[in-house]
Amino acid sequence: MRRSSSETKALILAAARERFAADGYERATIRAIAADAGIDPAQVMRCFGSKDRLFAAACAVDLHLPDLLGTPPGEIAAALVRHFLERWESGETLQILLRTGVTNATAAERMRAVFTTQLVPVAAALTGDPEGAPVRAGLVSTQILGMALCRYVLAFPPMAALTREEVVEAIGPAVHRHLGIES
Amino acid sequence: MRRSSSETKALILAAARERFAADGYERATIRAIAADAGIDPAQVMRCFGSKDRLFAAACAVDLHLPDLLGTPPGEIAAALVRHFLERWESGETLQILLRTGVTNATAAERMRAVFTTQLVPVAAALTGDPEGAPVRAGLVSTQILGMALCRYVLAFPPMAALTREEVVEAIGPAVHRHLGIES
DNA sequence: TTCGTAGGCCAACAACTGTTGACGTTAGAG
DNA sequence: CTCTAACGTCAACAGTTGTTGGCCTACGAA
């Protein structure tokens, strides 16, 4: 059987994302990823060059933050939390960064980049306070990443048991306050 | 040179805590830990049996939560945040769990145990609401662990740049609200 | 002193890792 | 058809890992 190069790459990338998200960088071996994709380990090397480069490709993350400028100020925080919960539960893209960013320097750098280029600008636009935006975006991150950590990664029972809307009600006000939107 | 068995164990344990906290479970090799302690790798095995058992020993964590029952209700949250910041910056004991708990099942289980046995009871005592205590303690964890993650592990620049008291001011109100203390 | 117990060190094992090179094999261009 | 370039597979490499057994040596009991 024969595939196009891009097809193979996509196949490998999907398996890699799953493995990296589930096991972290070190325990996700190239052999395991290749086995999941039904492909020879050597093929992975030919397509991506090295494990580092494969990982860098698997780390490409877009938060897909919705346009919240039209949202009523009082509902922005809830919408934000809801968006992240959906993104988190729908796929493993976000889980990669959290699982690997804690021990892998490349992933940590990538997370800082996502924060700076995707989250800070949104906070600046929403608050109309460019100067305070980095801190506000950072505080929002602490609350949202903290919830993801406790709920999905560490699986603290009380947090894992909450429904999605209960989570929105629980941390929405904190996020709202961190954003500091004038109403 | 000759040491008592307990002295050697303590020496190894200190080096192991440092390595596990800095590198996570997989990248902290027994050889590296032994080298840090100035001891032969085989000695580590003789003292602790296996890497898993050494790790389990290194994971023993006591939050040393202060007695907050006498504290005015309005200052409890700030005192709690301040306590965790101090614990975090003073040593590597807490960093072990966060760095390893994300990829290592044993460490994650340990974190859940610490949460259940040390944090939930305090929340129950402070709020006088035994039924809602697990959720309240969980919400507090999301905010405090989230801050630790962004500030110390991922090193988001805006969060790492804050002074300790600025952090207390920033997330204290959120923690206060999560605790839900009647005042 | 003599001797046994226990700490310390060395060398080696088997398993696994990322990575490489050589050798089929197949599709499409000429 | 023929030929070539790219995909796919196999086997092996060098390095690292946790782990083990044997040997040496120092200390305390006899």
PDB file of N, CA, C and O (backbone and C1' of nucleotides) in Angstrom, chain C residues 1-4 6 8-9 11 13-18 20-21 23-25 28-30, chain D residues 1-3 6-8 10-11 13-18 20 22-23 25 27-30:
ATOM      1  P    DT C   1      45.024  -6.891  66.670  1.00  0.00           P
ATOM      2  O5'  DT C   1      45.702  -8.310  66.779  1.00  0.00           O
ATOM      3  C5'  DT C   1      46.033  -9.026  67.953  1.00  0.00           C
ATOM      4  C4'  DT C   1      45.104 -10.192  68.147  1.00  0.00           C
ATOM      5  C3'  DT C   1      44.455 -10.671  66.859  1.00  0.00           C
ATOM      6  O3'  DT C   1      44.677 -12.058  66.704  1.00  0.00           O
ATOM      7  C1'  DT C   1      42.784 -10.223  68.528  1.00  0.00           C
ATOM      8  P    DT C   2      44.375 -12.739  65.241  1.00  0.00           P
ATOM      9  O5'  DT C   2      42.820 -13.063  65.315  1.00  0.00           O
ATOM     10  C5'  DT C   2      42.346 -14.015  66.268  1.00  0.00           C
ATOM     11  C4'  DT C   2      40.845 -14.204  66.085  1.00  0.00           C
ATOM     12  C3'  DT C   2      40.423 -14.390  64.615  1.00  0.00           C
ATOM     13  O3'  DT C   2      39.487 -15.457  64.556  1.00  0.00           O
ATOM     14  C1'  DT C   2      39.218 -12.578  65.583  1.00  0.00           C
ATOM     15  P    DC C   3      39.105 -16.075  63.156  1.00  0.00           P
ATOM     16  O5'  DC C   3      37.579 -15.621  63.052  1.00  0.00           O
ATOM     17  C5'  DC C   3      36.749 -15.658  64.219  1.00  0.00           C
ATOM     18  C4'  DC C   3      35.489 -14.857  63.963  1.00  0.00           C
ATOM     19  C3'  DC C   3      34.951 -14.952  62.525  1.00  0.00           C
ATOM     20  O3'  DC C   3      33.548 -15.110  62.575  1.00  0.00           O
ATOM     21  C1'  DC C   3      35.210 -12.696  63.137  1.00  0.00           C
ATOM     22  P    DG C   4      32.748 -15.900  61.413  1.00  0.00           P
ATOM     23  O5'  DG C   4      31.407 -15.054  61.313  1.00  0.00           O
ATOM     24  C5'  DG C   4      30.643 -14.781  62.501  1.00  0.00           C
ATOM     25  C4'  DG C   4      29.940 -13.442  62.376  1.00  0.00           C
ATOM     26  C3'  DG C   4      29.114 -13.276  61.091  1.00  0.00           C
ATOM     27  O3'  DG C   4      27.941 -12.534  61.403  1.00  0.00           O
ATOM     28  C1'  DG C   4      30.699 -11.539  61.215  1.00  0.00           C
ATOM     29  P    DA C   6      23.480  -7.070  59.667  1.00  0.00           P
ATOM     30  O5'  DA C   6      23.929  -5.703  59.003  1.00  0.00           O
ATOM     31  C5'  DA C   6      24.691  -4.756  59.762  1.00  0.00           C
ATOM     32  C4'  DA C   6      25.419  -3.828  58.812  1.00  0.00           C
ATOM     33  C3'  DA C   6      24.616  -3.450  57.568  1.00  0.00           C
ATOM     34  O3'  DA C   6      24.840  -2.082  57.289  1.00  0.00           O
ATOM     35  C1'  DA C   6      26.673  -4.299  56.919  1.00  0.00           C
ATOM     36  P    DG C   8      27.459   3.949  53.310  1.00  0.00           P
ATOM     37  O5'  DG C   8      28.423   3.378  52.192  1.00  0.00           O
ATOM     38  C5'  DG C   8      29.829   3.442  52.379  1.00  0.00           C
ATOM     39  C4'  DG C   8      30.518   2.779  51.194  1.00  0.00           C
ATOM     40  C3'  DG C   8      30.123   3.331  49.829  1.00  0.00           C
ATOM     41  O3'  DG C   8      31.253   3.971  49.252  1.00  0.00           O
ATOM     42  C1'  DG C   8      30.233   0.957  49.839  1.00  0.00           C
ATOM     43  P    DC C   9      31.085   4.730  47.858  1.00  0.00           P
ATOM     44  O5'  DC C   9      31.665   3.651  46.837  1.00  0.00           O
ATOM     45  C5'  DC C   9      32.968   3.121  47.042  1.00  0.00           C
ATOM     46  C4'  DC C   9      33.258   2.027  46.027  1.00  0.00           C
ATOM     47  C3'  DC C   9      32.976   2.416  44.583  1.00  0.00           C
ATOM     48  O3'  DC C   9      34.159   2.216  43.822  1.00  0.00           O
ATOM     49  C1'  DC C   9      31.963   0.331  45.103  1.00  0.00           C
ATOM     50  P    DA C  11      35.360  -0.995  37.147  1.00  0.00           P
ATOM     51  O5'  DA C  11      34.456  -2.218  36.648  1.00  0.00           O
ATOM     52  C5'  DA C  11      34.645  -3.496  37.237  1.00  0.00           C
ATOM     53  C4'  DA C  11      33.583  -4.461  36.729  1.00  0.00           C
ATOM     54  C3'  DA C  11      33.249  -4.304  35.243  1.00  0.00           C
ATOM     55  O3'  DA C  11      33.301  -5.574  34.611  1.00  0.00           O
ATOM     56  C1'  DA C  11      31.264  -4.199  36.551  1.00  0.00           C
ATOM     57  P    DC C  13      27.962  -9.036  30.669  1.00  0.00           P
ATOM     58  O5'  DC C  13      26.390  -9.078  30.902  1.00  0.00           O
ATOM     59  C5'  DC C  13      25.866  -9.835  31.992  1.00  0.00           C
ATOM     60  C4'  DC C  13      24.446  -9.398  32.280  1.00  0.00           C
ATOM     61  C3'  DC C  13      23.572  -9.312  31.026  1.00  0.00           C
ATOM     62  O3'  DC C  13      22.717 -10.442  30.969  1.00  0.00           O
ATOM     63  C1'  DC C  13      23.262  -7.427  32.500  1.00  0.00           C
ATOM     64  P    DA C  14      22.072 -10.965  29.655  1.00  0.00           P
ATOM     65  O5'  DA C  14      20.685 -10.176  29.592  1.00  0.00           O
ATOM     66  C5'  DA C  14      19.760 -10.304  30.666  1.00  0.00           C
ATOM     67  C4'  DA C  14      18.710  -9.213  30.576  1.00  0.00           C
ATOM     68  C3'  DA C  14      17.992  -9.138  29.215  1.00  0.00           C
ATOM     69  O3'  DA C  14      16.612  -8.961  29.454  1.00  0.00           O
ATOM     70  C1'  DA C  14      18.929  -7.040  29.732  1.00  0.00           C
ATOM     71  P    DA C  15      15.568  -9.173  28.291  1.00  0.00           P
ATOM     72  O5'  DA C  15      14.867  -7.742  28.168  1.00  0.00           O
ATOM     73  C5'  DA C  15      14.492  -7.054  29.354  1.00  0.00           C
ATOM     74  C4'  DA C  15      14.400  -5.558  29.083  1.00  0.00           C
ATOM     75  C3'  DA C  15      13.697  -5.210  27.760  1.00  0.00           C
ATOM     76  O3'  DA C  15      12.556  -4.437  28.053  1.00  0.00           O
ATOM     77  C1'  DA C  15      15.696  -3.944  28.053  1.00  0.00           C
ATOM     78  P    DC C  16      11.494  -4.127  26.920  1.00  0.00           P
ATOM     79  O5'  DC C  16      11.867  -2.623  26.522  1.00  0.00           O
ATOM     80  C5'  DC C  16      11.960  -1.617  27.537  1.00  0.00           C
ATOM     81  C4'  DC C  16      12.715  -0.434  27.011  1.00  0.00           C
ATOM     82  C3'  DC C  16      12.213   0.085  25.656  1.00  0.00           C
ATOM     83  O3'  DC C  16      11.644   1.367  25.813  1.00  0.00           O
ATOM     84  C1'  DC C  16      14.593   0.055  25.781  1.00  0.00           C
ATOM     85  P    DT C  17      10.860   2.047  24.607  1.00  0.00           P
ATOM     86  O5'  DT C  17      11.880   3.180  24.153  1.00  0.00           O
ATOM     87  C5'  DT C  17      12.293   4.197  25.083  1.00  0.00           C
ATOM     88  C4'  DT C  17      13.481   4.948  24.549  1.00  0.00           C
ATOM     89  C3'  DT C  17      13.337   5.428  23.114  1.00  0.00           C
ATOM     90  O3'  DT C  17      12.670   6.669  23.099  1.00  0.00           O
ATOM     91  C1'  DT C  17      15.532   4.527  23.537  1.00  0.00           C
ATOM     92  P    DG C  18      12.066   7.225  21.720  1.00  0.00           P
ATOM     93  O5'  DG C  18      13.316   7.855  20.945  1.00  0.00           O
ATOM     94  C5'  DG C  18      14.025   8.923  21.538  1.00  0.00           C
ATOM     95  C4'  DG C  18      15.292   9.213  20.735  1.00  0.00           C
ATOM     96  C3'  DG C  18      15.033   9.721  19.314  1.00  0.00           C
ATOM     97  O3'  DG C  18      15.992  10.722  18.993  1.00  0.00           O
ATOM     98  C1'  DG C  18      16.265   7.693  19.237  1.00  0.00           C
ATOM     99  P    DT C  20      19.718  10.500  12.460  1.00  0.00           P
ATOM    100  O5'  DT C  20      20.272   9.189  11.759  1.00  0.00           O
ATOM    101  C5'  DT C  20      21.416   8.540  12.311  1.00  0.00           C
ATOM    102  C4'  DT C  20      21.759   7.306  11.493  1.00  0.00           C
ATOM    103  C3'  DT C  20      21.676   7.503   9.974  1.00  0.00           C
ATOM    104  O3'  DT C  20      22.927   7.169   9.394  1.00  0.00           O
ATOM    105  C1'  DT C  20      20.520   5.531  10.652  1.00  0.00           C
ATOM    106  P    DG C  21      23.306   7.657   7.936  1.00  0.00           P
ATOM    107  O5'  DG C  21      23.302   6.296   7.103  1.00  0.00           O
ATOM    108  C5'  DG C  21      24.058   5.193   7.560  1.00  0.00           C
ATOM    109  C4'  DG C  21      23.561   3.905   6.908  1.00  0.00           C
ATOM    110  C3'  DG C  21      23.402   3.996   5.387  1.00  0.00           C
ATOM    111  O3'  DG C  21      24.314   3.084   4.777  1.00  0.00           O
ATOM    112  C1'  DG C  21      21.473   2.992   6.421  1.00  0.00           C
ATOM    113  P    DC C  23      22.383  -2.678   0.092  1.00  0.00           P
ATOM    114  O5'  DC C  23      20.877  -3.184  -0.032  1.00  0.00           O
ATOM    115  C5'  DC C  23      20.366  -4.080   0.945  1.00  0.00           C
ATOM    116  C4'  DC C  23      18.871  -4.227   0.763  1.00  0.00           C
ATOM    117  C3'  DC C  23      18.432  -4.425  -0.683  1.00  0.00           C
ATOM    118  O3'  DC C  23      17.671  -5.613  -0.806  1.00  0.00           O
ATOM    119  C1'  DC C  23      17.145  -2.726   0.365  1.00  0.00           C
ATOM    120  P    DG C  24      17.187  -6.111  -2.187  1.00  0.00           P
ATOM    121  O5'  DG C  24      15.834  -5.345  -2.464  1.00  0.00           O
ATOM    122  C5'  DG C  24      14.751  -6.071  -2.966  1.00  0.00           C
ATOM    123  C4'  DG C  24      13.521  -5.882  -2.085  1.00  0.00           C
ATOM    124  C3'  DG C  24      12.229  -5.795  -2.905  1.00  0.00           C
ATOM    125  O3'  DG C  24      11.178  -6.464  -2.259  1.00  0.00           O
ATOM    126  C1'  DG C  24      12.576  -3.763  -1.721  1.00  0.00           C
ATOM    127  P    DT C  25       9.969  -6.947  -3.158  1.00  0.00           P
ATOM    128  O5'  DT C  25       9.099  -5.639  -3.401  1.00  0.00           O
ATOM    129  C5'  DT C  25       8.571  -4.919  -2.273  1.00  0.00           C
ATOM    130  C4'  DT C  25       7.850  -3.676  -2.730  1.00  0.00           C
ATOM    131  C3'  DT C  25       7.133  -3.797  -4.091  1.00  0.00           C
ATOM    132  O3'  DT C  25       5.849  -3.258  -3.947  1.00  0.00           O
ATOM    133  C1'  DT C  25       8.453  -1.870  -4.053  1.00  0.00           C
ATOM    134  P    DG C  28      -0.377   7.390  -9.313  1.00  0.00           P
ATOM    135  O5'  DG C  28       0.567   8.321 -10.209  1.00  0.00           O
ATOM    136  C5'  DG C  28       1.423   9.268  -9.581  1.00  0.00           C
ATOM    137  C4'  DG C  28       2.602   9.606 -10.484  1.00  0.00           C
ATOM    138  C3'  DG C  28       2.210  10.140 -11.881  1.00  0.00           C
ATOM    139  O3'  DG C  28       3.017  11.258 -12.187  1.00  0.00           O
ATOM    140  C1'  DG C  28       3.709   8.369 -12.115  1.00  0.00           C
ATOM    141  P    DA C  29       2.578  12.244 -13.371  1.00  0.00           P
ATOM    142  O5'  DA C  29       3.940  12.549 -14.147  1.00  0.00           O
ATOM    143  C5'  DA C  29       5.108  12.926 -13.414  1.00  0.00           C
ATOM    144  C4'  DA C  29       6.357  12.722 -14.258  1.00  0.00           C
ATOM    145  C3'  DA C  29       6.273  13.319 -15.667  1.00  0.00           C
ATOM    146  O3'  DA C  29       7.546  13.854 -16.033  1.00  0.00           O
ATOM    147  C1'  DA C  29       6.563  10.978 -15.819  1.00  0.00           C
ATOM    148  P    DG C  30       7.643  14.866 -17.270  1.00  0.00           P
ATOM    149  O5'  DG C  30       8.316  13.984 -18.411  1.00  0.00           O
ATOM    150  C5'  DG C  30       9.547  13.283 -18.148  1.00  0.00           C
ATOM    151  C4'  DG C  30       9.870  12.365 -19.329  1.00  0.00           C
ATOM    152  C3'  DG C  30       9.217  12.769 -20.643  1.00  0.00           C
ATOM    153  O3'  DG C  30      10.091  13.649 -21.356  1.00  0.00           O
ATOM    154  C1'  DG C  30       8.990  10.412 -20.271  1.00  0.00           C
TER     155       DG C  30
ATOM    156  P    DC D   1       4.062  -2.619 -20.121  1.00  0.00           P
ATOM    157  O5'  DC D   1       5.521  -2.977 -20.705  1.00  0.00           O
ATOM    158  C5'  DC D   1       5.802  -3.108 -22.076  1.00  0.00           C
ATOM    159  C4'  DC D   1       6.828  -2.068 -22.474  1.00  0.00           C
ATOM    160  C3'  DC D   1       7.946  -1.909 -21.449  1.00  0.00           C
ATOM    161  O3'  DC D   1       9.192  -2.282 -22.041  1.00  0.00           O
ATOM    162  C1'  DC D   1       6.986   0.234 -22.024  1.00  0.00           C
ATOM    163  P    DT D   2      10.413  -2.514 -21.022  1.00  0.00           P
ATOM    164  O5'  DT D   2      10.857  -1.037 -20.650  1.00  0.00           O
ATOM    165  C5'  DT D   2      11.468  -0.198 -21.626  1.00  0.00           C
ATOM    166  C4'  DT D   2      12.001   1.060 -20.954  1.00  0.00           C
ATOM    167  C3'  DT D   2      12.866   0.772 -19.720  1.00  0.00           C
ATOM    168  O3'  DT D   2      13.997   1.640 -19.767  1.00  0.00           O
ATOM    169  C1'  DT D   2      11.049   2.188 -19.125  1.00  0.00           C
ATOM    170  P    DC D   3      15.278   1.402 -18.839  1.00  0.00           P
ATOM    171  O5'  DC D   3      15.257   2.714 -17.930  1.00  0.00           O
ATOM    172  C5'  DC D   3      14.901   3.970 -18.525  1.00  0.00           C
ATOM    173  C4'  DC D   3      14.507   4.946 -17.429  1.00  0.00           C
ATOM    174  C3'  DC D   3      15.326   4.817 -16.140  1.00  0.00           C
ATOM    175  O3'  DC D   3      15.650   6.130 -15.692  1.00  0.00           O
ATOM    176  C1'  DC D   3      13.040   4.656 -15.635  1.00  0.00           C
ATOM    177  P    DA D   6      11.779  12.787  -4.870  1.00  0.00           P
ATOM    178  O5'  DA D   6      10.644  12.197  -3.938  1.00  0.00           O
ATOM    179  C5'  DA D   6       9.336  11.968  -4.451  1.00  0.00           C
ATOM    180  C4'  DA D   6       8.754  10.709  -3.843  1.00  0.00           C
ATOM    181  C3'  DA D   6       8.905  10.617  -2.318  1.00  0.00           C
ATOM    182  O3'  DA D   6       7.642  10.434  -1.730  1.00  0.00           O
ATOM    183  C1'  DA D   6       9.527   8.592  -3.344  1.00  0.00           C
ATOM    184  P    DC D   7       7.469  10.506  -0.177  1.00  0.00           P
ATOM    185  O5'  DC D   7       6.872   9.072   0.195  1.00  0.00           O
ATOM    186  C5'  DC D   7       5.694   8.602  -0.455  1.00  0.00           C
ATOM    187  C4'  DC D   7       5.587   7.097  -0.264  1.00  0.00           C
ATOM    188  C3'  DC D   7       5.545   6.652   1.193  1.00  0.00           C
ATOM    189  O3'  DC D   7       4.439   5.787   1.383  1.00  0.00           O
ATOM    190  C1'  DC D   7       7.211   5.455   0.020  1.00  0.00           C
ATOM    191  P    DG D   8       4.000   5.352   2.863  1.00  0.00           P
ATOM    192  O5'  DG D   8       4.816   4.002   3.065  1.00  0.00           O
ATOM    193  C5'  DG D   8       4.511   2.875   2.255  1.00  0.00           C
ATOM    194  C4'  DG D   8       5.431   1.714   2.613  1.00  0.00           C
ATOM    195  C3'  DG D   8       5.565   1.449   4.120  1.00  0.00           C
ATOM    196  O3'  DG D   8       5.111   0.133   4.393  1.00  0.00           O
ATOM    197  C1'  DG D   8       7.686   1.443   3.033  1.00  0.00           C
ATOM    198  P    DC D  10       8.643  -5.547   7.940  1.00  0.00           P
ATOM    199  O5'  DC D  10      10.196  -5.871   8.091  1.00  0.00           O
ATOM    200  C5'  DC D  10      10.939  -6.259   6.945  1.00  0.00           C
ATOM    201  C4'  DC D  10      12.434  -6.166   7.221  1.00  0.00           C
ATOM    202  C3'  DC D  10      12.839  -6.562   8.648  1.00  0.00           C
ATOM    203  O3'  DC D  10      13.682  -7.697   8.606  1.00  0.00           O
ATOM    204  C1'  DC D  10      13.862  -4.507   7.982  1.00  0.00           C
ATOM    205  P    DA D  11      14.109  -8.436   9.949  1.00  0.00           P
ATOM    206  O5'  DA D  11      15.558  -7.825  10.207  1.00  0.00           O
ATOM    207  C5'  DA D  11      16.429  -7.596   9.092  1.00  0.00           C
ATOM    208  C4'  DA D  11      17.614  -6.765   9.533  1.00  0.00           C
ATOM    209  C3'  DA D  11      18.135  -7.110  10.934  1.00  0.00           C
ATOM    210  O3'  DA D  11      19.523  -7.398  10.851  1.00  0.00           O
ATOM    211  C1'  DA D  11      17.763  -4.764  10.725  1.00  0.00           C
ATOM    212  P    DC D  13      25.148  -4.219  14.633  1.00  0.00           P
ATOM    213  O5'  DC D  13      25.291  -2.698  15.067  1.00  0.00           O
ATOM    214  C5'  DC D  13      25.643  -1.704  14.089  1.00  0.00           C
ATOM    215  C4'  DC D  13      25.415  -0.315  14.662  1.00  0.00           C
ATOM    216  C3'  DC D  13      25.806  -0.178  16.118  1.00  0.00           C
ATOM    217  O3'  DC D  13      27.219   0.065  16.237  1.00  0.00           O
ATOM    218  C1'  DC D  13      23.701   0.889  15.693  1.00  0.00           C
ATOM    219  P    DA D  14      28.193   0.942  16.664  1.00  0.00           P
ATOM    220  O5'  DA D  14      27.530   1.957  17.695  1.00  0.00           O
ATOM    221  C5'  DA D  14      27.587   3.363  17.424  1.00  0.00           C
ATOM    222  C4'  DA D  14      26.778   4.112  18.457  1.00  0.00           C
ATOM    223  C3'  DA D  14      27.413   4.116  19.851  1.00  0.00           C
ATOM    224  O3'  DA D  14      27.368   5.445  20.340  1.00  0.00           O
ATOM    225  C1'  DA D  14      25.175   3.352  19.987  1.00  0.00           C
ATOM    226  P    DG D  15      28.285   5.796  21.666  1.00  0.00           P
ATOM    227  O5'  DG D  15      27.207   6.220  22.755  1.00  0.00           O
ATOM    228  C5'  DG D  15      26.174   7.137  22.388  1.00  0.00           C
ATOM    229  C4'  DG D  15      24.967   6.959  23.291  1.00  0.00           C
ATOM    230  C3'  DG D  15      25.317   6.883  24.786  1.00  0.00           C
ATOM    231  O3'  DG D  15      24.773   8.030  25.431  1.00  0.00           O
ATOM    232  C1'  DG D  15      23.698   5.231  24.160  1.00  0.00           C
ATOM    233  P    DT D  16      25.102   8.326  26.969  1.00  0.00           P
ATOM    234  O5'  DT D  16      23.765   7.798  27.676  1.00  0.00           O
ATOM    235  C5'  DT D  16      22.510   8.179  27.150  1.00  0.00           C
ATOM    236  C4'  DT D  16      21.399   7.426  27.841  1.00  0.00           C
ATOM    237  C3'  DT D  16      21.582   7.304  29.363  1.00  0.00           C
ATOM    238  O3'  DT D  16      20.445   7.836  30.013  1.00  0.00           O
ATOM    239  C1'  DT D  16      21.037   5.198  28.394  1.00  0.00           C
ATOM    240  P    DT D  17      20.458   7.994  31.610  1.00  0.00           P
ATOM    241  O5'  DT D  17      19.484   6.833  32.094  1.00  0.00           O
ATOM    242  C5'  DT D  17      18.150   6.765  31.580  1.00  0.00           C
ATOM    243  C4'  DT D  17      17.544   5.417  31.887  1.00  0.00           C
ATOM    244  C3'  DT D  17      17.751   4.953  33.322  1.00  0.00           C
ATOM    245  O3'  DT D  17      16.687   5.389  34.119  1.00  0.00           O
ATOM    246  C1'  DT D  17      18.082   3.167  31.721  1.00  0.00           C
ATOM    247  P    DG D  18      16.834   5.237  35.740  1.00  0.00           P
ATOM    248  O5'  DG D  18      16.389   3.748  36.082  1.00  0.00           O
ATOM    249  C5'  DG D  18      15.093   3.313  35.740  1.00  0.00           C
ATOM    250  C4'  DG D  18      14.958   1.813  35.963  1.00  0.00           C
ATOM    251  C3'  DG D  18      15.136   1.362  37.409  1.00  0.00           C
ATOM    252  O3'  DG D  18      14.202   0.317  37.701  1.00  0.00           O
ATOM    253  C1'  DG D  18      16.789   0.337  36.061  1.00  0.00           C
ATOM    254  P    DT D  20      16.637  -5.960  41.151  1.00  0.00           P
ATOM    255  O5'  DT D  20      18.021  -6.685  40.866  1.00  0.00           O
ATOM    256  C5'  DT D  20      18.185  -7.456  39.681  1.00  0.00           C
ATOM    257  C4'  DT D  20      19.574  -8.076  39.641  1.00  0.00           C
ATOM    258  C3'  DT D  20      20.049  -8.681  40.963  1.00  0.00           C
ATOM    259  O3'  DT D  20      20.427 -10.025  40.755  1.00  0.00           O
ATOM    260  C1'  DT D  20      21.704  -7.221  40.076  1.00  0.00           C
ATOM    261  P    DG D  22      26.727 -13.832  43.145  1.00  0.00           P
ATOM    262  O5'  DG D  22      28.088 -12.987  43.191  1.00  0.00           O
ATOM    263  C5'  DG D  22      28.772 -12.722  41.968  1.00  0.00           C
ATOM    264  C4'  DG D  22      30.017 -11.887  42.243  1.00  0.00           C
ATOM    265  C3'  DG D  22      30.839 -12.359  43.444  1.00  0.00           C
ATOM    266  O3'  DG D  22      32.230 -12.295  43.122  1.00  0.00           O
ATOM    267  C1'  DG D  22      30.182 -10.103  43.757  1.00  0.00           C
ATOM    268  P    DC D  23      33.301 -13.023  44.021  1.00  0.00           P
ATOM    269  O5'  DC D  23      34.149 -11.799  44.597  1.00  0.00           O
ATOM    270  C5'  DC D  23      34.646 -10.815  43.688  1.00  0.00           C
ATOM    271  C4'  DC D  23      34.941  -9.530  44.441  1.00  0.00           C
ATOM    272  C3'  DC D  23      35.762  -9.731  45.721  1.00  0.00           C
ATOM    273  O3'  DC D  23      36.977  -9.002  45.619  1.00  0.00           O
ATOM    274  C1'  DC D  23      33.914  -8.270  46.085  1.00  0.00           C
ATOM    275  P    DT D  25      40.297  -3.804  50.159  1.00  0.00           P
ATOM    276  O5'  DT D  25      39.410  -3.098  51.275  1.00  0.00           O
ATOM    277  C5'  DT D  25      38.560  -2.010  50.903  1.00  0.00           C
ATOM    278  C4'  DT D  25      37.697  -1.605  52.093  1.00  0.00           C
ATOM    279  C3'  DT D  25      38.427  -1.599  53.440  1.00  0.00           C
ATOM    280  O3'  DT D  25      38.068  -0.427  54.132  1.00  0.00           O
ATOM    281  C1'  DT D  25      36.451  -2.835  53.607  1.00  0.00           C
ATOM    282  P    DC D  27      35.724   2.872  60.539  1.00  0.00           P
ATOM    283  O5'  DC D  27      34.814   2.333  61.732  1.00  0.00           O
ATOM    284  C5'  DC D  27      33.407   2.290  61.552  1.00  0.00           C
ATOM    285  C4'  DC D  27      32.844   1.012  62.129  1.00  0.00           C
ATOM    286  C3'  DC D  27      33.074   0.812  63.634  1.00  0.00           C
ATOM    287  O3'  DC D  27      31.851   1.059  64.300  1.00  0.00           O
ATOM    288  C1'  DC D  27      33.235  -1.219  62.390  1.00  0.00           C
ATOM    289  P    DG D  28      31.803   1.420  65.835  1.00  0.00           P
ATOM    290  O5'  DG D  28      31.262   0.064  66.489  1.00  0.00           O
ATOM    291  C5'  DG D  28      29.981  -0.428  66.123  1.00  0.00           C
ATOM    292  C4'  DG D  28      29.846  -1.894  66.527  1.00  0.00           C
ATOM    293  C3'  DG D  28      30.119  -2.175  68.012  1.00  0.00           C
ATOM    294  O3'  DG D  28      29.161  -3.112  68.489  1.00  0.00           O
ATOM    295  C1'  DG D  28      31.512  -3.519  66.691  1.00  0.00           C
ATOM    296  P    DA D  29      28.979  -3.389  70.062  1.00  0.00           P
ATOM    297  O5'  DA D  29      28.951  -4.977  70.167  1.00  0.00           O
ATOM    298  C5'  DA D  29      28.089  -5.721  69.309  1.00  0.00           C
ATOM    299  C4'  DA D  29      28.570  -7.168  69.211  1.00  0.00           C
ATOM    300  C3'  DA D  29      28.780  -7.864  70.561  1.00  0.00           C
ATOM    301  O3'  DA D  29      28.340  -9.215  70.474  1.00  0.00           O
ATOM    302  C1'  DA D  29      30.811  -7.866  69.349  1.00  0.00           C
ATOM    303  P    DA D  30      28.100 -10.052  71.803  1.00  0.00           P
ATOM    304  O5'  DA D  30      29.325 -11.062  71.839  1.00  0.00           O
ATOM    305  C5'  DA D  30      29.508 -12.001  70.757  1.00  0.00           C
ATOM    306  C4'  DA D  30      30.868 -12.673  70.913  1.00  0.00           C
ATOM    307  C3'  DA D  30      31.339 -12.841  72.347  1.00  0.00           C
ATOM    308  O3'  DA D  30      30.867 -14.099  72.861  1.00  0.00           O
ATOM    309  C1'  DA D  30      33.117 -12.028  70.971  1.00  0.00           C
TER     310       DA D  30
END
